[in-house]
One Martini backbone bead per residue (centre of mass of N, CA, C, O) as a GRO file, in nm:
protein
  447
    1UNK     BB    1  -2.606   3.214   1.285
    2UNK     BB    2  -2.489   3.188   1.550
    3UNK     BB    3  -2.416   3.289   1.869
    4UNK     BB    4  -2.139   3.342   2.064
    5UNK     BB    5  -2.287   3.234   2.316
    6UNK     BB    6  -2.396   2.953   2.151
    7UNK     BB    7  -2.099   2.896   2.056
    8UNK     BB    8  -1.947   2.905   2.388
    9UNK     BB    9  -2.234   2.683   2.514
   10UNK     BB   10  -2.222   2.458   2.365
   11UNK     BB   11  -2.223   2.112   2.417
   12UNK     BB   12  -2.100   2.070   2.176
   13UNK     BB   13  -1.792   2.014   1.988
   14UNK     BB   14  -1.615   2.244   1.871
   15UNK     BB   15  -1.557   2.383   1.550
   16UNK     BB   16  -1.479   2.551   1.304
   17UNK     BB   17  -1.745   2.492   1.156
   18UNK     BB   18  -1.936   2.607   1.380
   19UNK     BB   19  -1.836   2.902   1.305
   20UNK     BB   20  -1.898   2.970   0.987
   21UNK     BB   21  -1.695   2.866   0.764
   22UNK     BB   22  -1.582   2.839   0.512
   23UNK     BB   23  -1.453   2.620   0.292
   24UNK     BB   24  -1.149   2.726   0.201
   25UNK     BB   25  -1.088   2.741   0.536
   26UNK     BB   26  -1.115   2.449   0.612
   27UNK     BB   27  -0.905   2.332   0.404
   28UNK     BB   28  -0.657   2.447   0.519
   29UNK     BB   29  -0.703   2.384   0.829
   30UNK     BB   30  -0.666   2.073   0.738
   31UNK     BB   31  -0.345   2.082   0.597
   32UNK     BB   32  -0.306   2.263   0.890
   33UNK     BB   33  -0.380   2.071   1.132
   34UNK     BB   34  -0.642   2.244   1.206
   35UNK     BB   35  -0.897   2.077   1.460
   36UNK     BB   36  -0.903   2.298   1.676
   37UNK     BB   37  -1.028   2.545   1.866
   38UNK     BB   38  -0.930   2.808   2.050
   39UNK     BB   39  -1.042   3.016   2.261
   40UNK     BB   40  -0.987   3.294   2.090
   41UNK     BB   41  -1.148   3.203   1.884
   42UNK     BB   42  -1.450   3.094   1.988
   43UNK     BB   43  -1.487   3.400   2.062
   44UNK     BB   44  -1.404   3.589   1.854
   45UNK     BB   45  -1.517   3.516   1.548
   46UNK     BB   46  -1.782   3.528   1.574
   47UNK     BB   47  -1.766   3.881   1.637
   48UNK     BB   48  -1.629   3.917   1.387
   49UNK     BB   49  -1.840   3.795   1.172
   50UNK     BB   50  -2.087   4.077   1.290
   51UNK     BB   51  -1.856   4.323   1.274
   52UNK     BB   52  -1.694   4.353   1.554
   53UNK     BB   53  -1.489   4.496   1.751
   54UNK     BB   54  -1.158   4.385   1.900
   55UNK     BB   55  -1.050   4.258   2.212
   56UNK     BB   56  -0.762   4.104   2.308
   57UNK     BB   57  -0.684   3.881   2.569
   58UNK     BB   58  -0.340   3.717   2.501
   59UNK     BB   59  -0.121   3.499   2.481
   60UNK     BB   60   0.093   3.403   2.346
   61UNK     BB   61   0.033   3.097   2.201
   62UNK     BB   62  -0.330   3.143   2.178
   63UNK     BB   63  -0.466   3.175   1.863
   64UNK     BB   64  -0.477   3.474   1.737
   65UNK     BB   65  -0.393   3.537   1.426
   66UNK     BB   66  -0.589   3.363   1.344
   67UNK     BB   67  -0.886   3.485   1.516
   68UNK     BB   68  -0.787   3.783   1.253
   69UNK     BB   69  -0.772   3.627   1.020
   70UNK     BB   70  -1.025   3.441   0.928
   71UNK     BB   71  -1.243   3.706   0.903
   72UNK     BB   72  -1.083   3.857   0.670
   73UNK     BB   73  -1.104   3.617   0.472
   74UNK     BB   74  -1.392   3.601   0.457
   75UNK     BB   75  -1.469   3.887   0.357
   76UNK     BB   76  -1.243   3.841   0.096
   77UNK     BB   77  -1.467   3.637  -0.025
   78UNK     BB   78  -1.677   3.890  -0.085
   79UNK     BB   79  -1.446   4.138  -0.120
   80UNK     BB   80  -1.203   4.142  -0.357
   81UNK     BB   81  -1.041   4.477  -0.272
   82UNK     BB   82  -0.758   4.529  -0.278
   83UNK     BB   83  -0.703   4.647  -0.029
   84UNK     BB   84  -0.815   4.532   0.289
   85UNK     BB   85  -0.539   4.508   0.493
   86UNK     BB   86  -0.371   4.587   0.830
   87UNK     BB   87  -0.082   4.444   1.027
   88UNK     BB   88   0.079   4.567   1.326
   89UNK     BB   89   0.386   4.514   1.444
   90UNK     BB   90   0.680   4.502   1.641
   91UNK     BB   91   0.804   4.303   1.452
   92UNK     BB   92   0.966   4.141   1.188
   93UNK     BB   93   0.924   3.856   1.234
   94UNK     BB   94   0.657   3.853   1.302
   95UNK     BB   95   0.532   3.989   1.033
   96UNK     BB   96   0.615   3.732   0.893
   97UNK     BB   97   0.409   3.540   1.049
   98UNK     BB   98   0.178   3.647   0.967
   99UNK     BB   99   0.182   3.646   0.678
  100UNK     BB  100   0.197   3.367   0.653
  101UNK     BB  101  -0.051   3.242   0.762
  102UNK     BB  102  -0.234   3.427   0.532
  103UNK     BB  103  -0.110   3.203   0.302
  104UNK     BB  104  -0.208   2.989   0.421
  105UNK     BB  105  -0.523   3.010   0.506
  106UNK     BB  106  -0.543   3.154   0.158
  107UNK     BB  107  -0.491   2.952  -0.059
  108UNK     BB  108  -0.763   2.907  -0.146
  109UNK     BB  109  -0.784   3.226  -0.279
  110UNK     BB  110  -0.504   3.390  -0.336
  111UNK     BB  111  -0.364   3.561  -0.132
  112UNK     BB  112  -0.196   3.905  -0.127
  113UNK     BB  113   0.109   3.960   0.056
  114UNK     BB  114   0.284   4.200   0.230
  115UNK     BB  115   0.629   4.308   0.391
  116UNK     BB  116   0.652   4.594   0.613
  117UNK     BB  117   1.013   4.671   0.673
  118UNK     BB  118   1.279   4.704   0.806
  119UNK     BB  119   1.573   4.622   0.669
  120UNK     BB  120   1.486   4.705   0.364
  121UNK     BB  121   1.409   4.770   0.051
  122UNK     BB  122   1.206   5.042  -0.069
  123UNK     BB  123   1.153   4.989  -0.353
  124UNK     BB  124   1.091   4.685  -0.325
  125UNK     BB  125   0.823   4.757  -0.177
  126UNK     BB  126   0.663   4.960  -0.355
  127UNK     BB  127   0.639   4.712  -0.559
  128UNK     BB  128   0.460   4.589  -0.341
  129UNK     BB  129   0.250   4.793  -0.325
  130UNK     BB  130   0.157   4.823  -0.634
  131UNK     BB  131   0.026   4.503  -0.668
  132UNK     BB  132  -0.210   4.502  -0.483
  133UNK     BB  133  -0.233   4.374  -0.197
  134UNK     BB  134  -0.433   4.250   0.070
  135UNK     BB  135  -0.225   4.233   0.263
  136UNK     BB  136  -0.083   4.439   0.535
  137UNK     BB  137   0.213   4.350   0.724
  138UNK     BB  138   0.373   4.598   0.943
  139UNK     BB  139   0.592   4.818   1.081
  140UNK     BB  140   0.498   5.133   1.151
  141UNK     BB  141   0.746   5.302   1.052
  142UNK     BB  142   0.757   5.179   0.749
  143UNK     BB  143   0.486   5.240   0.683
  144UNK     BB  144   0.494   5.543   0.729
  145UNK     BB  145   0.749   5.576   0.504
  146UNK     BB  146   0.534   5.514   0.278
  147UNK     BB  147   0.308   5.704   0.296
  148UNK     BB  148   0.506   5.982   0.298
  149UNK     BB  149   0.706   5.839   0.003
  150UNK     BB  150   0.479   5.672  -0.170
  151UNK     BB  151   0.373   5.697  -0.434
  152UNK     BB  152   0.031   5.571  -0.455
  153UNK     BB  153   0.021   5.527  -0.145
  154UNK     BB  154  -0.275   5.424   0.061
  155UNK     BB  155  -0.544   5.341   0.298
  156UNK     BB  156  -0.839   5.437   0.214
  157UNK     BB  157  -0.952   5.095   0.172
  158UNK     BB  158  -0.977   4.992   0.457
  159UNK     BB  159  -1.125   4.739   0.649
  160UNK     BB  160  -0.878   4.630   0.812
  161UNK     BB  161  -0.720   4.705   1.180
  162UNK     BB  162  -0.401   4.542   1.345
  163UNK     BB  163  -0.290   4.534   1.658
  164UNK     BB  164  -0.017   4.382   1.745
  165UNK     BB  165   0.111   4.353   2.049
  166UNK     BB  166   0.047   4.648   2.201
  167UNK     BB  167   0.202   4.660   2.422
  168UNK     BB  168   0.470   4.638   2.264
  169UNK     BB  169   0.455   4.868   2.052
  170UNK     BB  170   0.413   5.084   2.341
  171UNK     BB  171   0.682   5.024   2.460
  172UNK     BB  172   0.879   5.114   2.181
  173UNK     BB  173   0.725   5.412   2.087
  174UNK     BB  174   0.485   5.394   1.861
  175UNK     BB  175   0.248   5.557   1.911
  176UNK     BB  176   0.288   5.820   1.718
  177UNK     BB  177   0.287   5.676   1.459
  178UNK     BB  178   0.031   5.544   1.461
  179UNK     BB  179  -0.181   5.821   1.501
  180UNK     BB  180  -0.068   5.918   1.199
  181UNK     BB  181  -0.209   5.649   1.059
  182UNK     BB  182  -0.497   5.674   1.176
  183UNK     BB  183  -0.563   5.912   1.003
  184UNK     BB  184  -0.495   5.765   0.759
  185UNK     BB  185  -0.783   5.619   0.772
  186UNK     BB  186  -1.074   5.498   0.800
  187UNK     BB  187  -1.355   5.500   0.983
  188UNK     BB  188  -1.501   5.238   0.811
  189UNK     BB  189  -1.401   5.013   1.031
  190UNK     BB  190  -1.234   4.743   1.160
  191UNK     BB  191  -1.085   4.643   1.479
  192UNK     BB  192  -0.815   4.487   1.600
  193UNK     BB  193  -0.704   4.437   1.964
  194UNK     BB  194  -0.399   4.278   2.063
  195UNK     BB  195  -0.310   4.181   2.407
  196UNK     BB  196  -0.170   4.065   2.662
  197UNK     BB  197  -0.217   4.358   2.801
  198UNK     BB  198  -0.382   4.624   2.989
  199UNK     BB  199  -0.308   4.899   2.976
  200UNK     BB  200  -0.306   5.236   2.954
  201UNK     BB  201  -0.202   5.281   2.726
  202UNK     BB  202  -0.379   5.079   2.532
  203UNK     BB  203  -0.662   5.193   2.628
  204UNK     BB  204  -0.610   5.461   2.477
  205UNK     BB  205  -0.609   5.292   2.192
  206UNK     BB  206  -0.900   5.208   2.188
  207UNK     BB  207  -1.050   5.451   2.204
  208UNK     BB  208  -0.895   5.574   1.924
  209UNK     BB  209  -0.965   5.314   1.734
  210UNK     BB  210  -1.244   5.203   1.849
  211UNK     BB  211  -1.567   5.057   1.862
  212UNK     BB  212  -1.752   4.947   1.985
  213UNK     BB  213  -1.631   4.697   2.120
  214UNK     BB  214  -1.550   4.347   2.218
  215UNK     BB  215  -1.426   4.192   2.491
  216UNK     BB  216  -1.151   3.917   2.474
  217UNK     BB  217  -1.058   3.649   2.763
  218UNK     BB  218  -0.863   3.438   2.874
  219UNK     BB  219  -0.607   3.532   3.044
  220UNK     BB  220  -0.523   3.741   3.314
  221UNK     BB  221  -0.328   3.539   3.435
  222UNK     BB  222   0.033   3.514   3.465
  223UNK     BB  223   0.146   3.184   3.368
  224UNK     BB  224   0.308   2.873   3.366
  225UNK     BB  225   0.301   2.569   3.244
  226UNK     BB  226   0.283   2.244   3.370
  227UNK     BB  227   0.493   2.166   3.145
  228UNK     BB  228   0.696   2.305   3.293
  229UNK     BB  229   1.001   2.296   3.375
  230UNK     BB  230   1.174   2.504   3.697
  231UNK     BB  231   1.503   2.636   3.709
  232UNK     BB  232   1.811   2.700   3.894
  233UNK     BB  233   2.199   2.850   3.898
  234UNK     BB  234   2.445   2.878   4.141
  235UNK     BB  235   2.681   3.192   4.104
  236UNK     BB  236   2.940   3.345   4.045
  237UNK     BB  237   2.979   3.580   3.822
  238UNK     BB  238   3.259   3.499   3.745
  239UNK     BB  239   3.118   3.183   3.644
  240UNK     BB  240   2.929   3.214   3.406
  241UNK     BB  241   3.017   3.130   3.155
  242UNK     BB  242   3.134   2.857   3.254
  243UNK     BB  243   2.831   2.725   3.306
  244UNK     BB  244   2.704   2.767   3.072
  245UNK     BB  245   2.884   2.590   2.908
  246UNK     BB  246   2.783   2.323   3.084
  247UNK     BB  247   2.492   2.316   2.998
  248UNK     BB  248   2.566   2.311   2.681
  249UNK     BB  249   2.690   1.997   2.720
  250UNK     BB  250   2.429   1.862   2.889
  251UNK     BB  251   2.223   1.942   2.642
  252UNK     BB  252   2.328   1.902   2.354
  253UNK     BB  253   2.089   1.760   2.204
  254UNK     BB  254   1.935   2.018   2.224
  255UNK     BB  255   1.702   2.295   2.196
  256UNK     BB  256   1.810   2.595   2.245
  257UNK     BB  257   1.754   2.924   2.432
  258UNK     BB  258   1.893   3.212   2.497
  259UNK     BB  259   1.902   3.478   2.727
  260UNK     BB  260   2.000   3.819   2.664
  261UNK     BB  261   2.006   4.149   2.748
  262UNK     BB  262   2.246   4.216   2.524
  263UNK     BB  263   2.386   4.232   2.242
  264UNK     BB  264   2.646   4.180   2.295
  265UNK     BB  265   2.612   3.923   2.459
  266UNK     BB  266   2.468   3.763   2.196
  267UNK     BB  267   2.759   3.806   2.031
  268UNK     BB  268   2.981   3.705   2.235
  269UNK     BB  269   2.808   3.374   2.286
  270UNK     BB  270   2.831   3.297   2.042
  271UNK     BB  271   3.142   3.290   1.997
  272UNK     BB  272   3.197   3.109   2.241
  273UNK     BB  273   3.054   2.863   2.172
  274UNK     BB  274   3.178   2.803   1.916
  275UNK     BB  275   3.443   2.765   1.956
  276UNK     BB  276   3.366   2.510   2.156
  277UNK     BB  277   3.153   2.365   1.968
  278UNK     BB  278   2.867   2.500   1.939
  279UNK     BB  279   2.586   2.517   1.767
  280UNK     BB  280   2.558   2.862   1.694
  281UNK     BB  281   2.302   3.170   1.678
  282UNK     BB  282   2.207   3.480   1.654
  283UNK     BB  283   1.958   3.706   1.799
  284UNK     BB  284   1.953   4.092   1.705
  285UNK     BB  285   1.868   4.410   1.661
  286UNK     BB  286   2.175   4.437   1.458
  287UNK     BB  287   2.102   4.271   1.227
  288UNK     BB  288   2.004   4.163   0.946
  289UNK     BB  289   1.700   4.077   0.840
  290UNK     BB  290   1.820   3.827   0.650
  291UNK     BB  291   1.995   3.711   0.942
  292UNK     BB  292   1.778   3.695   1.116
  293UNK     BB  293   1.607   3.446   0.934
  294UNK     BB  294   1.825   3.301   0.910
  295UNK     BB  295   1.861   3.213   1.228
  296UNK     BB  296   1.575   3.080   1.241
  297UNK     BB  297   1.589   2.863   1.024
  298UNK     BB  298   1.817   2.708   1.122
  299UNK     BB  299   1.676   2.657   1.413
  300UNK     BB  300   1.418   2.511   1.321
  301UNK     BB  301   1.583   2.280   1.163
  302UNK     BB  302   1.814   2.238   1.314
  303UNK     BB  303   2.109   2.335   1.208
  304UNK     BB  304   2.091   2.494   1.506
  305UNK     BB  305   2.061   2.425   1.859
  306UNK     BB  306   2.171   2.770   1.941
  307UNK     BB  307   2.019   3.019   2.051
  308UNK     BB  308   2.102   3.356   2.074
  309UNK     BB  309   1.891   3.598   2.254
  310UNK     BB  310   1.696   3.874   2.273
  311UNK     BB  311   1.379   3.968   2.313
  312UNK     BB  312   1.303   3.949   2.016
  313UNK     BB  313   1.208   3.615   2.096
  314UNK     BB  314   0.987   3.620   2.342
  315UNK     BB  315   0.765   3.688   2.137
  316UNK     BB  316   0.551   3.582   1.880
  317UNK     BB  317   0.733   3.332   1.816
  318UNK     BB  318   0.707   3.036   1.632
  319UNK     BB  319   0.845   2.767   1.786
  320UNK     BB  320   0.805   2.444   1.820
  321UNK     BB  321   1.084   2.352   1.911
  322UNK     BB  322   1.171   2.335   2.263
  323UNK     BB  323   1.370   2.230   2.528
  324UNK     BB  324   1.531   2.488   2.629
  325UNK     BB  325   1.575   2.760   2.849
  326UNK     BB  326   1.821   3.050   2.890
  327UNK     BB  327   1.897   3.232   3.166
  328UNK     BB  328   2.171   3.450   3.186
  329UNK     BB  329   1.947   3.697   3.222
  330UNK     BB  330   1.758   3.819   3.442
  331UNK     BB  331   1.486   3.975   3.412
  332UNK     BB  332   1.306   4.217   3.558
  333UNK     BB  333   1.078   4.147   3.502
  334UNK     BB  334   0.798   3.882   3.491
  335UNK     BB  335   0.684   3.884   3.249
  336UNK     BB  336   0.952   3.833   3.061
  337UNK     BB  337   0.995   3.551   3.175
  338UNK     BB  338   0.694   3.420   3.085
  339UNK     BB  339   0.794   3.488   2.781
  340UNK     BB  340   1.056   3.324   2.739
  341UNK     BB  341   0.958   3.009   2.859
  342UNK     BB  342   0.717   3.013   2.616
  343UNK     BB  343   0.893   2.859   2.401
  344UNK     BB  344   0.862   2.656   2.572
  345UNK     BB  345   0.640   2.441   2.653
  346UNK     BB  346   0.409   2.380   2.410
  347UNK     BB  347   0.113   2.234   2.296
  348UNK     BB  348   0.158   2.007   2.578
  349UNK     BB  349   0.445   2.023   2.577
  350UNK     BB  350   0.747   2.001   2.710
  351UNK     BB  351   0.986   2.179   2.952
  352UNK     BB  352   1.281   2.380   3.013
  353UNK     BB  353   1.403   2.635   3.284
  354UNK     BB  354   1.732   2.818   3.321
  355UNK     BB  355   1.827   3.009   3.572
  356UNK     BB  356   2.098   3.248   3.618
  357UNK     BB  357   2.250   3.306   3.960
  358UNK     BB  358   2.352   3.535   4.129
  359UNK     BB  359   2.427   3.726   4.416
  360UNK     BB  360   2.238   3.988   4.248
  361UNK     BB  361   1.942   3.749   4.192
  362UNK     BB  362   1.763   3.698   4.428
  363UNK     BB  363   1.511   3.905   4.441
  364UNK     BB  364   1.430   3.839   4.173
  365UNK     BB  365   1.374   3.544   4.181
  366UNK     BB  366   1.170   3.578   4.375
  367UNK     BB  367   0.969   3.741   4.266
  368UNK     BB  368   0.908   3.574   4.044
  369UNK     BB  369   0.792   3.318   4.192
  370UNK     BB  370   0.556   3.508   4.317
  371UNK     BB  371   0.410   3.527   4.042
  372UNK     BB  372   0.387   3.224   3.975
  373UNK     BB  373   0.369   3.045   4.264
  374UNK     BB  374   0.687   2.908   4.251
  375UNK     BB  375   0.936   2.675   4.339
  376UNK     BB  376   1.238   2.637   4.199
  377UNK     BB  377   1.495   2.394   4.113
  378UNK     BB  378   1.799   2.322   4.176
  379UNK     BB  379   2.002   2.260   3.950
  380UNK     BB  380   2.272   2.049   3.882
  381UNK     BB  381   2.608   2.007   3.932
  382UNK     BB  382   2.993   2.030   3.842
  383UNK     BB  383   3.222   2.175   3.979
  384UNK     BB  384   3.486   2.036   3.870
  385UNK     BB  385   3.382   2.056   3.567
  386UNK     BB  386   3.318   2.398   3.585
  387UNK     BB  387   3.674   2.418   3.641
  388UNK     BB  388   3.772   2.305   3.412
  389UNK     BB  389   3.606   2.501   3.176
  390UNK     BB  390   3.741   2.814   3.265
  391UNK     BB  391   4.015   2.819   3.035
  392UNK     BB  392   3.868   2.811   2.773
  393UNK     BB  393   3.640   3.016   2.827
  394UNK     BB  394   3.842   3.227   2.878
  395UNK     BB  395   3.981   3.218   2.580
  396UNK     BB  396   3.724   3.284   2.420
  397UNK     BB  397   3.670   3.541   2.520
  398UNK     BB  398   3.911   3.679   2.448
  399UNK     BB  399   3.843   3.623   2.138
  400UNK     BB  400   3.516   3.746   2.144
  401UNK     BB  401   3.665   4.055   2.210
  402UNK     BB  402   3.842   4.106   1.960
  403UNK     BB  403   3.661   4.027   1.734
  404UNK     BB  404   3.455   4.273   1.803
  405UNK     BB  405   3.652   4.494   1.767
  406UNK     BB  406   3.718   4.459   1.468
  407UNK     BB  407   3.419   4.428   1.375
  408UNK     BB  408   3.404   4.761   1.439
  409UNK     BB  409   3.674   4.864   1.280
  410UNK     BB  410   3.605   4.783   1.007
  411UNK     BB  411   3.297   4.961   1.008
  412UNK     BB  412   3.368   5.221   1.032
  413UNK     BB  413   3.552   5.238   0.775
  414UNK     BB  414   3.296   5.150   0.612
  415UNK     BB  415   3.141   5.456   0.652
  416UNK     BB  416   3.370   5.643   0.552
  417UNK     BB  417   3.376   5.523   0.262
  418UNK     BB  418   3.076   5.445   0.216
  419UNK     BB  419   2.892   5.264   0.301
  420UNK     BB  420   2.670   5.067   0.379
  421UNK     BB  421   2.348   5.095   0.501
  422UNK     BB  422   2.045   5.098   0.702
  423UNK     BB  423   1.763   5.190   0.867
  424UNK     BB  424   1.581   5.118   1.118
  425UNK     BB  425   1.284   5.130   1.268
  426UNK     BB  426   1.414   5.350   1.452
  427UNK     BB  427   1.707   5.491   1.331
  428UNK     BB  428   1.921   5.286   1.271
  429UNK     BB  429   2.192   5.114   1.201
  430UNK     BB  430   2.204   4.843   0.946
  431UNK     BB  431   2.421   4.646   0.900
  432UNK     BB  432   2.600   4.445   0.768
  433UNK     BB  433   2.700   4.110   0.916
  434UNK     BB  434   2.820   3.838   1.080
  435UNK     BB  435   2.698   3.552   1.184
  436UNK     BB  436   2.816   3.585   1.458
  437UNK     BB  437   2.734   3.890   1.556
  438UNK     BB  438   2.843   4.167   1.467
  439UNK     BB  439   2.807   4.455   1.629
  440UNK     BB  440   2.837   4.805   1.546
  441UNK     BB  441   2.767   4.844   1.815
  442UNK     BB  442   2.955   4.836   2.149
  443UNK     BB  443   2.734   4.879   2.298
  444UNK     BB  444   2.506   4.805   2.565
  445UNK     BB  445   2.253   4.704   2.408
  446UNK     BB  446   1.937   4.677   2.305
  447UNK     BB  447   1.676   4.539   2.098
   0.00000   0.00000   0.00000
């Protein structure tokens, strides 16, 4: 096997093979047009494959899931034994897409995949988890409430386990869960870490996971693809949905991405734009999990063209086609911008990103221009229709405050009455609402 130097410096250009992978993930990758390795690919590898501990440090869409499933795949291609992995993710959505990922890479292995998330039923999880699959893939909080409460599970037979963006994990505050899990499983493991940023939070998790690890980083600095046109457009706040509603009839060929501070704005705007016509659907942390997948699904085939999402769509979610990304409200991060707008011009290919500016977000806006590097163009508009557009949006606004009222008020009485209902990751309560999104809490909570 070359060295990871040798992998990483030789004037050939590289291919999968050159990695030293095996012929059935070969056979795979090439099913999967997976033609060049990426460079998180090329650099991690090796050094995965030499048994060396991995701290990775790459942007979303820069095929780090290969990266950390190919080793472990090939590993598992030579000790077919038990449990074999755990890759731990910050959402529910990234667990099953890293799930699918290693049952395309291992298809031709045979390799089976279990995915421990919350807002699904406990039972049906301990049968999957009983019938001893090769990796399991889970939300921290949901793994932990299995190790805890499924009579003969536990980690105890580990060969490898995976932080995924554990910057989001540590943010989301499962630090101490993750703790938990660490205590219970075997020290004579492999371990990778792969994370956006390197925080300090990171940092202190690095130390008590890994052993001598390679760290491995792709690009240090934060920034947006030369693919990305990105525009803004000047509003007052009080015609932020009626200007919403302009861009939505202006693009409406497009497949859209809206992104929203709060649950409540994208069950709102859900319901807003459909009123006026437009196929929209929503996704955020108050959906059942069930809706949340349904909801995706129906985006990436295309069944719907206008995605309303809090930010639990903005990282590690691999949507292929996104032609136009709208920020409804700016983020406060600079980081939480530039992952957002990756949603769209991806692998090449253009994308264009529109943030809805008001008189209190001119600050914001700077801060990010000067993060990115680059000054945003002012989009187009016609104030003339976007004043023509003022009173049926305000019409559907009134619709559907009304509508979320209800649906609030439905939900209350079935809670009384004894209804069904389940706890999310965090320990809220998940009950089942309808498509367009009425979320359980009223209140502007986030995702």
């Amino acid at each position: 096997m070359p060295s990871p130097e040798e992998a990483s410096t030789s004037s050939e250009p590289i291919s999968f093979r050159s990695l030293c992978l095996i012929d059935p993930l070969l056979e795979a990758l090439d099913q999967l047009k997976f033609t060049t390795p990426t460079q998180i690919q090329v650099d991690a590898i090796p050094h995965a494959l030499q048994g060396r501990d991995i701290i990775g440090v790459a942007a979303t869409g820069s095929g780090k899931t290969a990266a950390f499933a190919l080793p472990i795949l090939q590993r598992l291609w030579d000790e077919p034994k038990g449990l074999f992995a755990c890759v731990l993710a910050p959402t529910r959505e990234l667990a099953y897409q890293i799930s699918n990922q290693f049952e395309a890479l291992g298809s031709a292995m045979g390799v089976r995949c279990a995915v421990i998330v919350g807002g699904m039923e406990m039972t049906a999880q301990a049968v999957a988890l009983a019938k001893r699959p090769h990796i399991v893939v889970a939300t921290p909080g949901r793994l932990n409430d299995h190790l805890e409460n499924t009579k003969g599970f536990n980690l105890r037979t580990l060969k490898f386990l995976v932080l995924d963006e554990a910057d989001r994990l540590l943010d989301m505050d499962f630090g101490p869960v993750i703790d938990k899990i660490l205590k219970g499983i075997p020290k004579e493991r492999s371990t990778y870490l792969y994370s956006a940023t390197m925080t300090m939070k990171v940092a202190k998790l690095q130390r008590a996971s890994l052993s001598n690890p390679v760290r491995v980083e792709v690009s240090t600095k934060y920034q947006t693809v030369s693919t990305l046109l990105q525009y803004y457009l000047l509003m007052p706040l009080k015609d932020k949905d009626a200007y919403l509603a302009y861009l939505a009839n202006s693009l409406a060929q497009n497949s859209i991405i809206i992104f929203t501070r709060t649950v409540h704005d994208a069950a709102r705007l859900s319901i807003i734009l459909r009123t006026l016509g437009f196929p929209a659907v929503p996704l955020h942390g108050q959906l059942s999990q069930s809706q949340r997948l349904g909801a995706l699904s129906k985006f990436k085939s295309g069944g719907r063209k206008v995605l309303v999402a809090t930010d639990l769509a903005s990282r590690g979610l691999d949507i292929p086609s996104v032609d136009v990304v709208i920020n409804f409200d700016i983020p406060t991060h600079s980081k939480d911008y530039i992952h957002r707008v990756g949603r769209t011009a991806r692998a090449g290919r253009a994308g264009k990103s529109i943030t809805l500016v008001t008189q209190y977000d001119v600050e914001l806006i700077q801060r990010i221009e000067k993060v990115i590097g680059k000054k945003m163009e002012l989009w187009p508009s016609d104030i003339e229709e976007v004043a023509l557009l003022k009173e049926r949006v305000a019409e559907a606004g009134r619709l559907a405050t009304n509508e979320l009222k209800e649906r609030g008020g439905n939900e209350r009485q079935k809670r009384k009455r004894g209804g069904g209902g389940r706890t999310n990751d965090n320990g809220d309560r998940d009950d089942d609402v309808v498509e367009a999104g009425i979320p359980v809490k009223q209140k502007r909570s986030r995702s």
